[in-house]
Tab-separated table of C-alpha atoms in Angstrom:
chain	number	residue	atom	x	y	z
D	1	MET	CA	-21.958	-15.519	-10.146
D	2	THR	CA	-18.840	-13.217	-9.504
D	3	LEU	CA	-15.468	-12.953	-7.435
D	4	LEU	CA	-15.730	-9.266	-6.760
D	5	ALA	CA	-13.198	-6.826	-4.832
D	6	ILE	CA	-13.294	-3.772	-3.127
D	7	GLY	CA	-10.990	-1.746	-1.794
D	8	ILE	CA	-8.771	0.791	-0.334
D	9	ASN	CA	-5.257	0.924	-0.158
D	10	TYR	CA	-2.029	3.802	0.919
D	11	SER	CA	-0.937	4.020	-2.486
D	12	THR	CA	-5.143	5.425	-3.398
D	13	ALA	CA	-6.056	6.967	0.030
D	14	PRO	CA	-4.622	9.197	2.371
D	15	LEU	CA	-4.497	7.426	5.976
D	16	SER	CA	-7.132	9.812	6.806
D	17	ILE	CA	-9.488	8.106	5.137
D	18	ARG	CA	-7.818	4.406	5.652
D	19	GLU	CA	-8.220	4.526	9.782
D	20	LYS	CA	-12.268	5.827	8.553
D	21	LEU	CA	-12.500	2.095	6.794
D	22	ALA	CA	-10.869	0.033	8.709
D	23	PHE	CA	-12.152	-2.900	11.090
D	24	PRO	CA	-10.801	-3.563	13.749
D	25	ALA	CA	-9.823	-6.881	15.550
D	26	GLU	CA	-13.077	-6.549	17.849
D	27	ILE	CA	-15.367	-5.263	14.903
D	28	ILE	CA	-14.082	-7.573	12.311
D	29	GLU	CA	-15.987	-10.912	13.432
D	30	PRO	CA	-19.919	-9.792	13.543
D	31	ALA	CA	-18.924	-7.097	10.584
D	32	LEU	CA	-18.113	-10.493	8.240
D	33	LYS	CA	-20.979	-11.651	9.572
D	34	GLU	CA	-23.145	-9.022	8.891
D	35	LEU	CA	-21.322	-8.879	4.732
D	36	TRP	CA	-22.390	-12.658	4.960
D	37	HIS	CA	-26.097	-11.994	5.129
D	38	THR	CA	-26.386	-9.572	2.799
D	39	GLN	CA	-28.641	-10.078	-0.089
D	40	ASP	CA	-26.678	-11.787	-3.258
D	41	ILE	CA	-23.885	-12.196	-1.542
D	42	SER	CA	-22.903	-15.734	-0.784
D	43	GLU	CA	-19.223	-16.093	0.437
D	44	ALA	CA	-17.283	-13.157	1.510
D	45	ALA	CA	-14.128	-12.155	3.410
D	46	ILE	CA	-12.514	-9.073	4.516
D	47	LEU	CA	-8.966	-7.684	4.672
D	48	SER	CA	-8.365	-4.825	7.115
D	49	THR	CA	-4.900	-3.424	7.558
D	50	CYS	CA	-3.009	-0.098	8.184
D	51	ASN	CA	-2.358	0.277	5.174
D	52	ARG	CA	-5.763	-1.522	2.729
D	53	THR	CA	-8.436	-2.573	3.947
D	54	GLU	CA	-10.793	-4.952	1.156
D	55	LEU	CA	-13.207	-6.639	0.245
D	56	TYR	CA	-14.120	-10.015	-1.060
D	57	CYS	CA	-16.865	-11.965	-2.348
D	58	THR	CA	-18.951	-13.928	-4.179
D	59	LEU	CA	-22.207	-12.128	-6.316
D	60	GLU	CA	-24.796	-12.833	-8.118
D	61	ASN	CA	-23.396	-9.884	-9.981
D	62	SER	CA	-20.352	-7.559	-10.727
D	63	ASN	CA	-22.076	-4.263	-9.728
D	64	PRO	CA	-19.894	-3.071	-6.587
D	65	LYS	CA	-22.419	-0.750	-5.894
D	66	ILE	CA	-24.042	-3.513	-2.945
D	67	LEU	CA	-20.399	-3.382	-0.910
D	68	ILE	CA	-19.772	0.141	-1.375
D	69	ASP	CA	-23.087	0.531	0.455
D	70	TRP	CA	-22.646	-1.969	2.907
D	71	LEU	CA	-19.115	-0.631	3.488
D	72	ALA	CA	-20.580	2.250	4.182
D	73	ASP	CA	-23.487	1.717	6.293
D	74	ASN	CA	-21.231	-0.339	8.490
D	75	ARG	CA	-18.237	2.241	8.649
D	76	LYS	CA	-20.843	4.986	9.290
D	77	LEU	CA	-19.964	7.164	6.432
D	78	HIS	CA	-21.420	8.539	3.112
D	79	PRO	CA	-20.089	6.593	-0.115
D	80	HIS	CA	-19.203	10.379	-1.416
D	81	GLU	CA	-16.377	10.285	1.255
D	82	PHE	CA	-14.196	7.345	-0.212
D	83	SER	CA	-15.426	6.027	-3.518
D	84	ALA	CA	-13.213	8.285	-5.300
D	85	HIS	CA	-10.520	6.014	-3.129
D	86	LEU	CA	-11.482	3.405	-4.386
D	87	TYR	CA	-10.596	0.239	-6.919
D	88	SER	CA	-12.118	-3.041	-7.742
D	89	HIS	CA	-11.391	-6.336	-9.485
D	90	THR	CA	-13.385	-9.046	-10.530
D	91	ASP	CA	-12.674	-13.240	-11.704
D	92	SER	CA	-9.001	-13.402	-13.134
D	93	ALA	CA	-8.116	-10.051	-12.666
D	94	LEU	CA	-9.042	-10.086	-8.743
D	95	ILE	CA	-7.607	-13.708	-7.981
D	96	ARG	CA	-4.474	-12.261	-9.115
D	97	HIS	CA	-4.971	-9.361	-6.877
D	98	MET	CA	-5.018	-11.520	-3.833
D	99	PHE	CA	-1.544	-13.317	-5.078
D	100	ARG	CA	-0.155	-10.425	-5.380
D	101	VAL	CA	-1.377	-8.853	-1.857
D	102	ALA	CA	-0.473	-11.961	-0.373
D	103	CYS	CA	3.491	-12.048	-1.592
D	104	GLY	CA	3.642	-8.732	-0.676
D	105	LEU	CA	4.544	-7.289	-4.314
D	106	ASP	CA	1.055	-5.204	-3.211
D	107	SER	CA	2.712	-3.527	0.338
D	108	MET	CA	4.855	-0.411	0.798
């Protein structure tokens, strides 16, 4: 199992991209349920604010393509529209990133 996160934020993507990948409150629960049921994903969380969208998952492998494809499909975009703006973290780097986000060290 691998912990994997992909995301965009204020420093990696312009507002126009962040808006396209945002998950408004009314769709985040069904989107999360859909993500949970994606093959090879056993656990998942979605973090979506005005300045970032991140997907956190436990996967059978560390290939971010699963999450990129799911995100593109869910937001009705082609991966080339946003993939250049994505970052990814795995395992211990992901935990470090999560703590930086949670305590505001990775905020505007």
